[in-house]
């Protein structure tokens, strides 16, 4: 028999870290809210018992106002687990208790894991778990997912609970008026068949908290309850009692509150200052880009020399012309042309990982909240934009944390303008060719332009397609933490490995296809090849930007994945590394190159992103809209950059 355990908690309390420790998996863990937007499932075995562990989104309540809260609520309503591990934050214990009580009210057996106990003890905060355990009659464990403290105790409690869940009952003593209402609700709700599969007592409590907003109650039941009870007074009584109950538990179990201020708190005030904080944020990004180019360029040069030597060596003994061209000019030049940028990509992710793991990036969301609000978005949306710098697919999925549906739709359709890492090799190639003296500055301009493009797009979409309304924004800033090397390496590998996977899959296939189209029908005459015909078809609308058919053909193939633009140019220009850079300089002006960079920044997202837009919107209409809308915006942007930027280049 397999026991199913759910693990849940507020955002950023370390529940996914505990999930990874228990299951041995490596789910992505970030130091900000909204990382787990859908439930994840793993399994583990302990003391010869098998367990299925379900990692639910980080939420504060089961109110189901946002998509991730709805995922959690529906899970508990429809797939009741054997028991639940509620993860609480030792430094914000009171905030975590509301969700704990809500889970207990569903009469599901619970283990409370108070996490980050090491950080609480560093500040002198001491918690007595026994007091909470005796008050609520539940197992309470002090843990630290970061340093793997209390894991054995947690596993032992899991075993104990798995042996004895049927007889466990948790009774919460409500005020008499609340009990009377619940008795009335249970009596009335039994008359409706649509409610017979649910816990009627919990439905009654849920109605007290959210009325008909959180569940599809029968209309007659709602009318009956509202006609016989003063719901406003009952609701006020209920919340006063519940928060008082939680406060008493926390006050009695926290032996020492510790220090109020620490160096981290002082640092927090400086970095979240509305002027100084923004300045520091821009400087931090500039330093990241500068380090990316300075550290990684020598490694890229070595890789370039290696691929060139490999091509020359293989070319010396393959005598069949077409096969020689396929291997050397197609596969090695094409795939190698992308792989030489692996050092820059890994270095960039390493430093971005440092900013993210340390808890700095969520503060950026806090800093820009007032700014992005003018574009109809909230700071929470800004976190999705930052996630989009890695990959647009998880960024779009993360919009589930945005409770406002209109804001979410505008964000889904605008996130493709967030410059994902797949575009990075193209930027690096063109910057190395034309703007190497100001590489970090150009990269910073590209990323800031990307953010501005997302914001303007969201504003535009909300103005013409949806209506704008005020959006509340609350965020629990994660604490500053010094990232461990292990976590940074995992983060870097987790982000960067997709390039290696793509190089062995879609980029390799695309490279062979591009070679075929550029080699045939007349071998050794690329100007009359199929690829040339594709590129020349678009020349009437791109020639004024200084783009020839080779540039156009690369962009066409880049629709599948942006890295393919680089491998296409390696094949079509018949060069890689420094030779490709020289050929690009001979074919493009700096203004043409800058226009090309901004076109790539905005034009149609990859197939995977289009697929997730279809999935999240449930509509082909929005998918096709994104395809044409982003391309049109990118084309306009390229023209603006070419004619205005060209005056300064």
Coordinates of C-alpha atoms in Angstrom, one line a residue:
X1 CA 0.0 0.0 0.0
X2 CA 1.3 3.5 -0.9
X3 CA 0.5 6.3 1.5
X4 CA -0.1 9.7 -0.2
X5 CA 1.3 12.7 1.6
X6 CA 0.7 16.3 0.6
X7 CA 3.3 19.0 1.4
X8 CA 2.1 22.6 1.6
X9 CA 3.1 25.9 3.1
X10 CA 3.3 29.6 2.4
X11 CA 5.6 30.8 -0.5
X12 CA 9.3 30.6 0.2
X13 CA 9.2 28.5 3.4
X14 CA 11.3 25.7 2.0
X15 CA 8.7 23.1 1.3
X16 CA 10.1 22.3 -2.2
X17 CA 13.5 21.8 -0.6
X18 CA 12.0 19.4 1.9
X19 CA 10.3 17.7 -1.0
X20 CA 13.6 17.3 -2.8
X21 CA 15.3 15.9 0.4
X22 CA 12.5 13.3 1.0
X23 CA 12.2 12.2 -2.6
X24 CA 15.8 12.7 -3.8
X25 CA 14.6 14.7 -6.8
X26 CA 15.9 18.0 -7.9
X27 CA 12.9 20.2 -8.5
X28 CA 13.8 23.8 -9.1
X29 CA 14.0 25.8 -5.9
X30 CA 14.1 29.6 -6.0
X31 CA 14.3 32.1 -3.2
X32 CA 11.0 33.8 -4.1
X33 CA 7.3 33.1 -4.1
X34 CA 5.4 31.4 -6.9
X35 CA 7.9 28.8 -8.0
X36 CA 5.6 25.9 -7.5
X37 CA 2.6 26.9 -9.6
X38 CA 1.3 23.3 -10.1
X39 CA 1.5 20.3 -8.0
X40 CA 4.6 18.1 -8.4
X41 CA 4.7 14.4 -7.5
X42 CA 7.6 12.3 -6.2
X43 CA 8.0 9.1 -4.2
X44 CA 10.2 7.7 -1.5
X45 CA 10.6 4.6 0.6
X46 CA 11.4 4.6 4.4
X47 CA 11.4 1.6 6.8
X48 CA 10.0 -0.6 4.0
X49 CA 7.1 1.7 3.4
X50 CA 6.3 3.4 0.2
X51 CA 5.1 7.0 0.1
X52 CA 3.8 9.2 -2.7
X53 CA 4.6 12.9 -2.0
X54 CA 2.7 15.7 -3.6
X55 CA 4.3 19.2 -3.6
X56 CA 1.5 21.8 -3.8
X57 CA 1.9 25.5 -4.7
X58 CA 3.0 27.9 -2.0
X59 CA -0.1 29.7 -0.8
X60 CA -1.3 31.7 2.2
X61 CA -4.9 30.4 2.3
X62 CA -7.2 28.0 0.5
X63 CA -9.3 31.0 -0.8
X64 CA -8.8 29.9 -4.4
X65 CA -8.6 33.5 -5.7
X66 CA -5.5 32.7 -7.8
X67 CA -4.7 29.7 -9.9
X68 CA -2.2 28.2 -7.5
X69 CA -4.6 28.5 -4.6
X70 CA -7.3 26.8 -6.7
X71 CA -4.9 24.0 -7.5
X72 CA -4.3 23.4 -3.8
X73 CA -8.0 23.7 -2.8
X74 CA -9.2 21.4 -5.5
X75 CA -6.6 18.8 -4.5
X76 CA -7.8 18.7 -1.0
X77 CA -11.4 18.6 -2.1
X78 CA -11.1 15.9 -4.7
X79 CA -7.9 13.8 -3.9
X80 CA -7.8 13.6 -0.1
X81 CA -4.3 12.5 0.9
X82 CA -3.6 10.2 3.9
X83 CA -2.0 13.1 5.7
X84 CA -0.4 16.5 5.1
X85 CA 3.0 18.0 6.0
X86 CA 2.4 21.7 6.6
X87 CA 5.7 23.6 6.4
X88 CA 5.9 26.8 8.5
X89 CA 8.6 29.5 8.6
X90 CA 10.2 29.7 12.0
X91 CA 10.8 33.4 11.6
X92 CA 7.2 34.1 10.6
X93 CA 5.4 31.4 12.5
X94 CA 2.1 33.3 13.0
X95 CA 1.7 33.9 9.3
X96 CA 2.0 30.2 8.6
X97 CA -0.6 29.1 11.2
X98 CA -3.6 30.3 9.3
X99 CA -3.0 27.8 6.5
X100 CA -2.3 25.1 9.1
X101 CA -5.7 25.7 10.8
X102 CA -7.4 25.6 7.4
X103 CA -5.9 22.2 6.7
X104 CA -6.9 20.9 10.1
X105 CA -10.4 22.2 9.6
X106 CA -10.6 19.8 6.6
X107 CA -10.0 17.0 9.3
X108 CA -6.9 15.7 7.5
X109 CA -4.1 14.4 9.7
X110 CA -1.3 16.9 9.8
X111 CA 2.4 17.1 10.7
X112 CA 3.7 20.6 11.3
X113 CA 7.4 21.1 10.1
X114 CA 8.7 24.5 11.4
X115 CA 11.5 25.1 8.9
X116 CA 14.5 27.5 8.9
X117 CA 14.9 26.8 12.6
X118 CA 18.7 27.4 12.3
X119 CA 18.1 31.0 10.9
X120 CA 15.7 31.6 13.8
X121 CA 18.2 30.5 16.4
X122 CA 20.8 32.7 14.8
X123 CA 18.6 35.7 15.7
X124 CA 18.0 34.3 19.1
X125 CA 14.5 33.1 18.5
X126 CA 13.6 30.0 20.4
X127 CA 10.4 27.9 19.7
X128 CA 9.0 25.2 21.9
X129 CA 7.3 22.7 19.5
X130 CA 5.8 20.7 22.4
X131 CA 3.4 23.5 23.3
X132 CA 2.0 23.6 19.8
X133 CA 1.9 19.9 19.6
X134 CA -0.1 19.5 22.9
X135 CA -2.4 22.4 22.1
X136 CA -3.3 21.2 18.6
X137 CA -2.7 17.5 19.2
X138 CA -0.4 17.2 16.1
X139 CA 3.2 16.2 15.6
X140 CA 5.5 19.2 15.4
X141 CA 9.1 19.0 14.1
X142 CA 11.8 21.7 14.0
X143 CA 13.6 21.4 10.7
X144 CA 16.1 23.2 8.4
X145 CA 15.9 22.1 4.8
X146 CA 19.1 24.1 4.1
X147 CA 21.2 22.1 6.6
X148 CA 19.1 19.0 6.7
X149 CA 18.2 19.4 10.4
X150 CA 15.3 17.4 11.8
X151 CA 14.8 15.2 8.7
X152 CA 15.1 11.9 10.6
X153 CA 12.5 13.1 13.2
X154 CA 10.2 14.1 10.3
X155 CA 10.6 10.7 8.7
X156 CA 9.9 8.9 12.0
X157 CA 6.7 11.0 12.5
X158 CA 5.7 10.1 8.9
X159 CA 6.0 6.4 9.8
X160 CA 4.1 6.8 13.0
X161 CA 1.3 8.7 11.3
X162 CA 1.1 6.2 8.4
X163 CA 0.5 3.4 11.0
X164 CA -2.3 5.3 12.7
X165 CA -4.3 7.8 10.6
X166 CA -7.8 6.2 10.9
X167 CA -8.2 6.9 14.6
X168 CA -6.7 10.4 14.6
X169 CA -9.3 13.1 15.2
X170 CA -8.5 16.8 15.7
X171 CA -11.2 18.8 17.3
X172 CA -11.1 22.6 17.2
X173 CA -13.3 24.2 19.8
X174 CA -15.1 27.1 18.1
X175 CA -17.3 29.7 19.9
X176 CA -20.8 28.6 20.6
X177 CA -22.3 30.8 17.9
X178 CA -20.0 29.4 15.3
X179 CA -20.9 25.8 16.3
X180 CA -24.6 26.6 16.1
X181 CA -24.0 28.0 12.5
X182 CA -22.0 24.9 11.5
X183 CA -24.8 22.6 12.9
X184 CA -27.3 24.5 10.8
X185 CA -25.1 24.4 7.7
X186 CA -24.6 20.7 8.0
X187 CA -28.3 20.1 8.4
X188 CA -29.3 22.2 5.4
X189 CA -26.5 21.1 3.1
X190 CA -27.5 17.4 3.5
X191 CA -30.6 18.2 1.5
X192 CA -28.4 18.8 -1.6
X193 CA -27.0 15.9 -3.6
X194 CA -24.3 18.0 -5.2
X195 CA -22.7 18.4 -1.7
X196 CA -22.9 14.8 -0.5
X197 CA -19.3 13.9 -1.6
X198 CA -17.7 16.8 0.5
X199 CA -16.9 17.4 4.1
X200 CA -20.0 19.4 5.1
X201 CA -18.4 20.9 8.2
X202 CA -15.5 22.2 6.2
X203 CA -17.9 23.6 3.6
X204 CA -19.6 25.5 6.4
X205 CA -16.3 26.9 7.7
X206 CA -15.4 27.8 4.1
X207 CA -18.8 29.6 3.7
X208 CA -18.1 31.6 6.9
X209 CA -14.8 32.8 5.6
X210 CA -15.5 33.4 1.9
X211 CA -19.3 33.0 1.5
X212 CA -20.1 31.8 -2.1
X213 CA -16.9 33.2 -3.6
X214 CA -14.8 30.1 -2.9
X215 CA -17.1 27.2 -3.8
X216 CA -20.1 26.6 -6.0
X217 CA -22.8 26.4 -3.3
X218 CA -26.5 25.7 -4.4
X219 CA -28.3 29.0 -4.7
X220 CA -31.2 27.9 -2.5
X221 CA -28.7 27.0 0.3
X222 CA -27.1 30.4 0.1
X223 CA -30.4 32.2 0.3
X224 CA -31.5 30.1 3.2
X225 CA -28.3 30.7 5.2
X226 CA -28.3 34.4 4.5
X227 CA -32.0 34.7 5.5
X228 CA -31.5 32.9 8.8
X229 CA -28.1 34.1 9.9
X230 CA -26.4 37.5 10.2
X231 CA -23.4 36.4 8.1
X232 CA -21.5 39.7 8.7
X233 CA -21.5 39.4 12.4
X234 CA -20.7 35.7 12.3
X235 CA -17.8 36.3 9.9
X236 CA -16.4 39.0 12.1
X237 CA -16.7 36.8 15.2
X238 CA -15.1 33.9 13.3
X239 CA -12.0 35.9 12.2
X240 CA -11.6 37.5 15.6
X241 CA -11.7 34.1 17.2
X242 CA -9.3 32.5 14.7
X243 CA -6.6 35.2 14.7
X244 CA -6.8 35.3 18.5
X245 CA -6.5 31.5 18.7
X246 CA -3.4 31.6 16.4
X247 CA -1.9 34.5 18.4
X248 CA -2.2 32.7 21.7
X249 CA -0.6 29.5 20.3
X250 CA 2.3 31.5 18.9
X251 CA 2.8 33.7 21.9
X252 CA 2.9 30.7 24.3
X253 CA 5.2 28.6 22.1
X254 CA 7.8 31.3 21.2
X255 CA 10.1 31.3 24.3
X256 CA 12.4 34.1 23.0
X257 CA 11.6 36.4 20.1
X258 CA 15.3 37.2 19.5
X259 CA 16.7 40.3 17.9
X260 CA 14.5 42.6 15.8
X261 CA 17.4 44.0 13.7
X262 CA 20.3 42.3 12.0
X263 CA 22.8 43.2 9.3
X264 CA 20.5 41.6 6.8
X265 CA 17.7 43.9 7.9
X266 CA 19.9 47.0 7.4
X267 CA 21.0 45.7 4.0
X268 CA 17.3 45.2 3.1
X269 CA 16.4 48.8 3.8
X270 CA 19.3 50.0 1.6
X271 CA 18.5 47.7 -1.3
X272 CA 14.8 48.4 -1.3
X273 CA 15.2 52.2 -1.2
X274 CA 13.1 53.7 -4.0
X275 CA 16.0 55.6 -5.6
X276 CA 19.2 54.0 -4.3
X277 CA 17.8 50.5 -4.7
X278 CA 17.0 51.0 -8.4
X279 CA 20.5 52.5 -9.0
X280 CA 22.1 49.4 -7.3
X281 CA 19.9 47.1 -9.3
X282 CA 21.0 48.6 -12.6
X283 CA 24.7 48.5 -11.5
X284 CA 24.2 44.9 -10.4
X285 CA 22.9 43.9 -13.9
X286 CA 25.7 45.8 -15.6
X287 CA 28.3 43.9 -13.5
X288 CA 26.7 40.6 -14.3
X289 CA 26.9 41.3 -18.0
X290 CA 30.4 42.6 -17.8
X291 CA 31.6 39.6 -15.9
X292 CA 29.9 37.3 -18.4
X293 CA 31.9 38.7 -21.3
X294 CA 35.2 39.1 -19.5
X295 CA 35.3 35.7 -17.8
X296 CA 33.8 33.6 -20.6
X297 CA 35.3 35.0 -23.8
X298 CA 38.7 33.2 -23.4
X299 CA 36.9 29.9 -22.9
X300 CA 34.8 30.5 -26.0
X301 CA 37.9 31.2 -28.0
X302 CA 39.4 27.9 -26.9
X303 CA 36.2 26.1 -27.9
X304 CA 36.2 27.8 -31.3
X305 CA 39.8 26.7 -31.9
X306 CA 38.8 23.2 -30.9
X307 CA 35.8 23.0 -33.3
X308 CA 37.9 24.5 -36.1
X309 CA 40.7 21.9 -35.6
X310 CA 38.1 19.1 -35.4
X311 CA 36.6 20.2 -38.7
X312 CA 40.0 20.4 -40.4
X313 CA 40.9 16.9 -39.1
X314 CA 37.7 15.3 -40.3
X315 CA 37.9 17.1 -43.6
X316 CA 41.3 15.6 -44.3
X317 CA 40.0 12.0 -44.6
X318 CA 36.4 12.3 -45.9
X319 CA 36.7 12.3 -49.7
X320 CA 33.0 12.3 -50.7
X321 CA 32.3 16.0 -51.3
X322 CA 28.7 16.1 -50.1
X323 CA 29.4 14.1 -47.0
X324 CA 32.4 16.2 -46.2
X325 CA 30.3 19.3 -46.6
X326 CA 27.5 17.9 -44.4
X327 CA 29.9 16.9 -41.6
X328 CA 32.3 19.9 -41.7
X329 CA 30.3 22.8 -43.0
X330 CA 26.9 21.6 -41.7
X331 CA 27.1 19.8 -38.4
X332 CA 30.4 20.9 -36.9
X333 CA 30.2 24.5 -38.1
X334 CA 26.5 24.7 -37.2
X335 CA 26.3 23.0 -33.9
X336 CA 29.8 24.1 -32.9
X337 CA 28.8 27.7 -33.7
X338 CA 26.2 27.5 -30.9
X339 CA 28.3 25.5 -28.5
X340 CA 31.1 28.0 -28.4
X341 CA 28.7 30.3 -26.5
X342 CA 28.1 27.8 -23.7
X343 CA 30.7 29.5 -21.4
X344 CA 28.9 32.9 -21.6
X345 CA 25.6 31.2 -21.0
X346 CA 26.8 29.2 -18.0
X347 CA 28.6 32.2 -16.5
X348 CA 25.6 34.4 -16.9
X349 CA 23.3 31.9 -15.2
X350 CA 25.8 31.5 -12.4
X351 CA 25.7 35.2 -11.5
X352 CA 22.0 35.5 -12.1
X353 CA 21.6 32.5 -9.9
X354 CA 23.6 34.3 -7.2
X355 CA 21.2 37.3 -7.4
X356 CA 18.1 35.0 -7.3
X357 CA 19.3 32.5 -4.7
X358 CA 20.4 35.3 -2.4
X359 CA 16.9 36.8 -2.4
X360 CA 17.9 39.9 -4.3
X361 CA 15.7 39.6 -7.4
X362 CA 12.4 39.5 -5.5
X363 CA 13.4 42.9 -4.1
X364 CA 13.6 44.1 -7.7
X365 CA 9.9 43.2 -8.0
X366 CA 9.2 45.2 -4.9
X367 CA 11.2 48.2 -6.2
X368 CA 9.5 48.4 -9.5
X369 CA 5.9 47.8 -8.2
X370 CA 5.0 51.5 -8.5
X371 CA 6.5 51.8 -11.9
X372 CA 4.9 48.7 -13.4
X373 CA 1.6 49.6 -11.8
X374 CA 1.4 52.4 -14.4
X375 CA 1.4 49.8 -17.1
X376 CA -1.5 47.9 -15.5
X377 CA 0.7 45.2 -13.9
X378 CA 1.9 44.5 -10.3
X379 CA 5.3 43.7 -8.8
X380 CA 4.2 40.0 -8.8
X381 CA 4.0 40.2 -12.6
X382 CA 7.5 41.6 -12.7
X383 CA 8.8 38.4 -11.2
X384 CA 7.3 36.5 -14.1
X385 CA 9.1 38.9 -16.5
X386 CA 12.4 38.2 -14.7
X387 CA 11.8 34.4 -15.0
X388 CA 11.3 35.0 -18.7
X389 CA 14.9 36.0 -19.0
X390 CA 15.7 32.3 -18.4
X391 CA 12.9 30.8 -20.5
X392 CA 9.5 32.1 -21.5
X393 CA 7.7 28.8 -20.9
X394 CA 8.0 28.6 -17.1
X395 CA 7.5 32.4 -17.0
X396 CA 4.2 32.1 -18.6
X397 CA 3.3 29.2 -16.3
X398 CA 4.2 31.3 -13.3
X399 CA 1.5 33.8 -14.2
X400 CA -0.9 31.4 -12.4
X401 CA 0.1 33.3 -9.3
X402 CA -1.5 36.4 -10.7
X403 CA -5.1 36.5 -9.4
X404 CA -6.3 39.2 -11.8
X405 CA -7.4 37.4 -15.0
X406 CA -7.1 40.5 -17.2
X407 CA -3.6 41.2 -15.9
X408 CA -2.7 37.6 -16.4
X409 CA -3.9 37.5 -20.0
X410 CA -1.9 40.7 -20.9
X411 CA 1.1 39.2 -19.2
X412 CA 0.9 35.8 -21.1
X413 CA 0.7 37.6 -24.4
X414 CA 3.6 40.0 -23.5
X415 CA 6.1 37.7 -21.8
X416 CA 7.5 36.5 -25.3
X417 CA 9.1 40.0 -25.3
X418 CA 11.1 39.0 -22.2
X419 CA 14.5 38.2 -23.7
X420 CA 14.9 34.5 -23.0
X421 CA 18.4 32.8 -22.8
X422 CA 17.9 31.2 -26.2
X423 CA 18.4 34.6 -27.8
X424 CA 21.7 35.1 -25.8
X425 CA 24.0 33.3 -28.3
X426 CA 22.7 35.6 -31.1
X427 CA 23.2 38.7 -29.0
X428 CA 26.7 37.6 -28.1
X429 CA 27.6 36.8 -31.7
X430 CA 26.4 40.2 -33.0
X431 CA 27.8 42.2 -30.0
X432 CA 31.2 40.5 -30.4
X433 CA 31.1 41.3 -34.1
X434 CA 30.1 45.0 -33.9
X435 CA 30.0 46.3 -30.4
X436 CA 32.7 44.5 -28.5
X437 CA 34.1 47.6 -26.8
X438 CA 30.8 48.3 -25.1
X439 CA 29.5 44.8 -24.8
X440 CA 28.2 45.0 -21.2
X441 CA 26.5 48.3 -21.9
X442 CA 24.8 47.0 -25.1
X443 CA 23.6 43.9 -23.2
X444 CA 22.2 46.1 -20.4
X445 CA 20.3 48.2 -23.0
X446 CA 18.9 45.0 -24.6
X447 CA 17.6 43.7 -21.3
X448 CA 16.2 47.0 -20.1
X449 CA 14.5 47.4 -23.5
X450 CA 13.1 44.0 -23.1
X451 CA 11.5 44.9 -19.8
X452 CA 10.1 48.1 -21.3
X453 CA 8.7 46.2 -24.3
X454 CA 6.9 43.8 -22.0
X455 CA 5.4 46.6 -20.0
X456 CA 4.3 48.6 -23.1
X457 CA 2.8 45.6 -24.7
X458 CA 0.9 44.7 -21.5
X459 CA -0.5 48.3 -21.4
X460 CA -1.4 48.1 -25.1
X461 CA -3.2 44.8 -24.8
X462 CA -5.1 45.8 -21.7
X463 CA -6.2 49.0 -23.4
X464 CA -7.6 47.5 -26.5
X465 CA -8.4 43.9 -25.6
X466 CA -9.1 43.9 -21.9
X467 CA -10.1 46.5 -19.3
X468 CA -7.7 47.7 -16.6
X469 CA -8.6 47.7 -13.0
X470 CA -6.7 48.3 -9.7
X471 CA -4.6 45.4 -8.8
X472 CA -3.6 44.8 -5.1
X473 CA 0.0 43.6 -4.7
X474 CA 1.4 41.9 -1.6
X475 CA 4.7 40.1 -1.5
X476 CA 6.6 38.4 1.2
X477 CA 10.2 39.2 0.6
X478 CA 12.4 36.2 1.2
X479 CA 15.3 36.7 3.6
X480 CA 18.8 37.4 2.3
X481 CA 20.7 34.2 2.2
X482 CA 24.3 33.4 1.1
X483 CA 23.8 30.9 -1.7
X484 CA 25.7 27.7 -1.4
X485 CA 28.1 26.6 -4.1
X486 CA 26.1 23.4 -4.5
X487 CA 22.8 25.3 -5.1
X488 CA 24.5 27.8 -7.5
X489 CA 26.0 24.9 -9.5
X490 CA 22.7 23.1 -9.6
X491 CA 20.9 26.3 -10.6
X492 CA 23.5 27.0 -13.4
X493 CA 23.4 23.4 -14.7
X494 CA 19.6 23.3 -14.5
X495 CA 19.3 26.5 -16.6
X496 CA 22.2 25.9 -19.0
X497 CA 21.7 22.2 -19.7
X498 CA 18.9 23.0 -22.1
X499 CA 21.4 24.4 -24.6
X500 CA 23.3 21.1 -24.6
X501 CA 20.0 19.1 -24.9
X502 CA 18.9 21.4 -27.8
X503 CA 22.4 21.0 -29.4
X504 CA 21.8 17.3 -29.5
X505 CA 18.3 17.5 -30.7
X506 CA 16.5 20.3 -32.4
X507 CA 19.7 22.3 -33.3
X508 CA 21.3 19.2 -34.8
X509 CA 18.2 18.4 -36.9
X510 CA 17.8 22.0 -38.0
X511 CA 21.5 22.3 -38.9
X512 CA 21.2 19.2 -41.2
X513 CA 18.1 20.7 -42.8
X514 CA 19.7 24.1 -43.3
X515 CA 22.8 22.4 -44.8
X516 CA 20.5 20.4 -47.2
X517 CA 18.6 23.5 -48.2
X518 CA 21.9 25.5 -48.7
X519 CA 23.7 22.6 -50.6
X520 CA 20.9 21.6 -53.1
X521 CA 19.7 21.7 -55.8
X522 CA 23.0 22.9 -57.2
X523 CA 25.9 21.8 -55.0
X524 CA 28.6 24.4 -54.2
X525 CA 26.3 27.2 -55.5
X526 CA 24.7 28.5 -52.4
X527 CA 23.3 31.6 -54.1
X528 CA 20.9 29.4 -56.1
X529 CA 20.1 27.0 -53.2
X530 CA 16.7 26.4 -51.7
X531 CA 17.8 28.4 -48.6
X532 CA 18.7 31.4 -50.8
X533 CA 15.2 31.2 -52.4
X534 CA 13.6 31.3 -48.9
X535 CA 15.7 34.2 -47.8
X536 CA 15.3 36.2 -51.0
X537 CA 11.5 35.9 -50.7
X538 CA 11.7 38.3 -47.7
X539 CA 14.3 40.6 -49.2
X540 CA 11.7 43.2 -50.4
X541 CA 10.8 44.0 -46.8
X542 CA 14.3 43.6 -45.3
X543 CA 16.8 44.9 -47.8
X544 CA 16.3 48.5 -46.7
X545 CA 17.6 47.4 -43.2
X546 CA 20.7 46.0 -44.8
X547 CA 19.7 42.3 -44.4
X548 CA 20.5 40.0 -47.2
X549 CA 18.9 36.6 -47.9
X550 CA 21.3 34.8 -45.5
X551 CA 20.1 37.0 -42.6
X552 CA 16.5 36.4 -43.5
X553 CA 16.9 32.6 -43.8
X554 CA 18.5 32.4 -40.4
X555 CA 15.5 34.3 -38.9
X556 CA 13.1 32.0 -40.6
X557 CA 14.7 28.9 -39.1
X558 CA 15.0 30.7 -35.7
X559 CA 11.3 30.5 -35.3
X560 CA 11.8 26.9 -34.1
X561 CA 14.4 28.0 -31.5
X562 CA 16.4 31.1 -31.4
X563 CA 19.8 29.4 -31.1
X564 CA 19.3 28.0 -34.6
X565 CA 19.9 31.6 -35.9
X566 CA 23.5 31.2 -35.0
X567 CA 23.9 27.7 -36.4
X568 CA 22.1 28.9 -39.6
X569 CA 24.6 31.8 -40.0
X570 CA 27.5 29.4 -39.5
X571 CA 26.2 27.3 -42.3
X572 CA 25.0 30.1 -44.7
X573 CA 28.1 32.2 -44.2
X574 CA 30.3 29.1 -44.4
X575 CA 32.3 30.1 -41.3
X576 CA 32.3 29.9 -37.5
X577 CA 33.9 31.7 -34.6
X578 CA 36.2 34.6 -35.6
X579 CA 35.7 33.9 -39.3
X580 CA 31.9 34.2 -38.9
X581 CA 32.4 37.5 -37.1
X582 CA 34.5 38.8 -40.0
X583 CA 31.9 37.7 -42.6
X584 CA 29.1 39.4 -40.6
X585 CA 31.1 42.6 -40.5
X586 CA 31.5 42.5 -44.2
X587 CA 27.8 41.9 -44.7
X588 CA 26.1 44.2 -42.2
X589 CA 26.6 47.7 -41.0
X590 CA 26.5 48.5 -37.2
X591 CA 23.0 50.0 -37.7
X592 CA 21.8 46.8 -39.5
X593 CA 23.3 44.6 -36.8
X594 CA 21.6 46.7 -34.0
X595 CA 18.3 46.5 -35.9
X596 CA 18.8 42.7 -36.2
X597 CA 19.4 42.4 -32.4
X598 CA 16.2 44.2 -31.6
X599 CA 14.2 42.2 -34.2
X600 CA 15.4 39.0 -32.6
X601 CA 14.5 40.4 -29.2
X602 CA 10.9 40.7 -30.2
X603 CA 9.9 38.5 -33.1
X604 CA 7.8 35.3 -32.8
X605 CA 8.6 33.2 -29.8
X606 CA 9.8 29.6 -30.2
X607 CA 7.3 26.7 -30.8
X608 CA 7.5 25.6 -27.1
X609 CA 6.4 29.1 -26.0
X610 CA 3.6 29.2 -28.5
X611 CA 2.5 25.8 -27.2
X612 CA 2.3 26.9 -23.6
X613 CA 0.4 30.0 -24.7
X614 CA -2.2 27.7 -26.3
X615 CA -2.3 25.6 -23.1
X616 CA -2.7 28.6 -20.7
X617 CA -5.2 30.5 -22.8
X618 CA -7.0 27.5 -24.2
X619 CA -7.3 29.3 -27.4
X620 CA -5.6 29.0 -30.9
X621 CA -6.8 32.6 -31.5
X622 CA -4.4 34.0 -28.9
X623 CA -1.6 31.7 -30.1
X624 CA -1.9 33.0 -33.7
X625 CA -2.3 36.5 -32.4
X626 CA 1.0 36.2 -30.5
X627 CA 2.7 34.9 -33.6
X628 CA 1.8 37.8 -35.8
X629 CA 1.7 40.5 -33.1
X630 CA 5.2 39.9 -31.9
X631 CA 6.6 39.8 -35.4
X632 CA 4.9 43.0 -36.4
X633 CA 6.2 44.8 -33.2
X634 CA 9.7 43.4 -33.8
X635 CA 9.7 44.6 -37.4
X636 CA 8.6 48.1 -36.4
X637 CA 11.2 48.1 -33.6
X638 CA 13.9 47.1 -36.0
X639 CA 13.0 50.0 -38.4
X640 CA 13.0 52.5 -35.5
X641 CA 16.4 51.3 -34.2
X642 CA 17.9 51.2 -37.7
X643 CA 16.9 54.8 -38.7
X644 CA 17.2 56.5 -35.3
X645 CA 20.0 54.4 -33.8
X646 CA 21.8 54.5 -37.1
X647 CA 22.4 58.3 -36.6
X648 CA 24.6 57.5 -33.6
X649 CA 26.4 54.4 -34.8

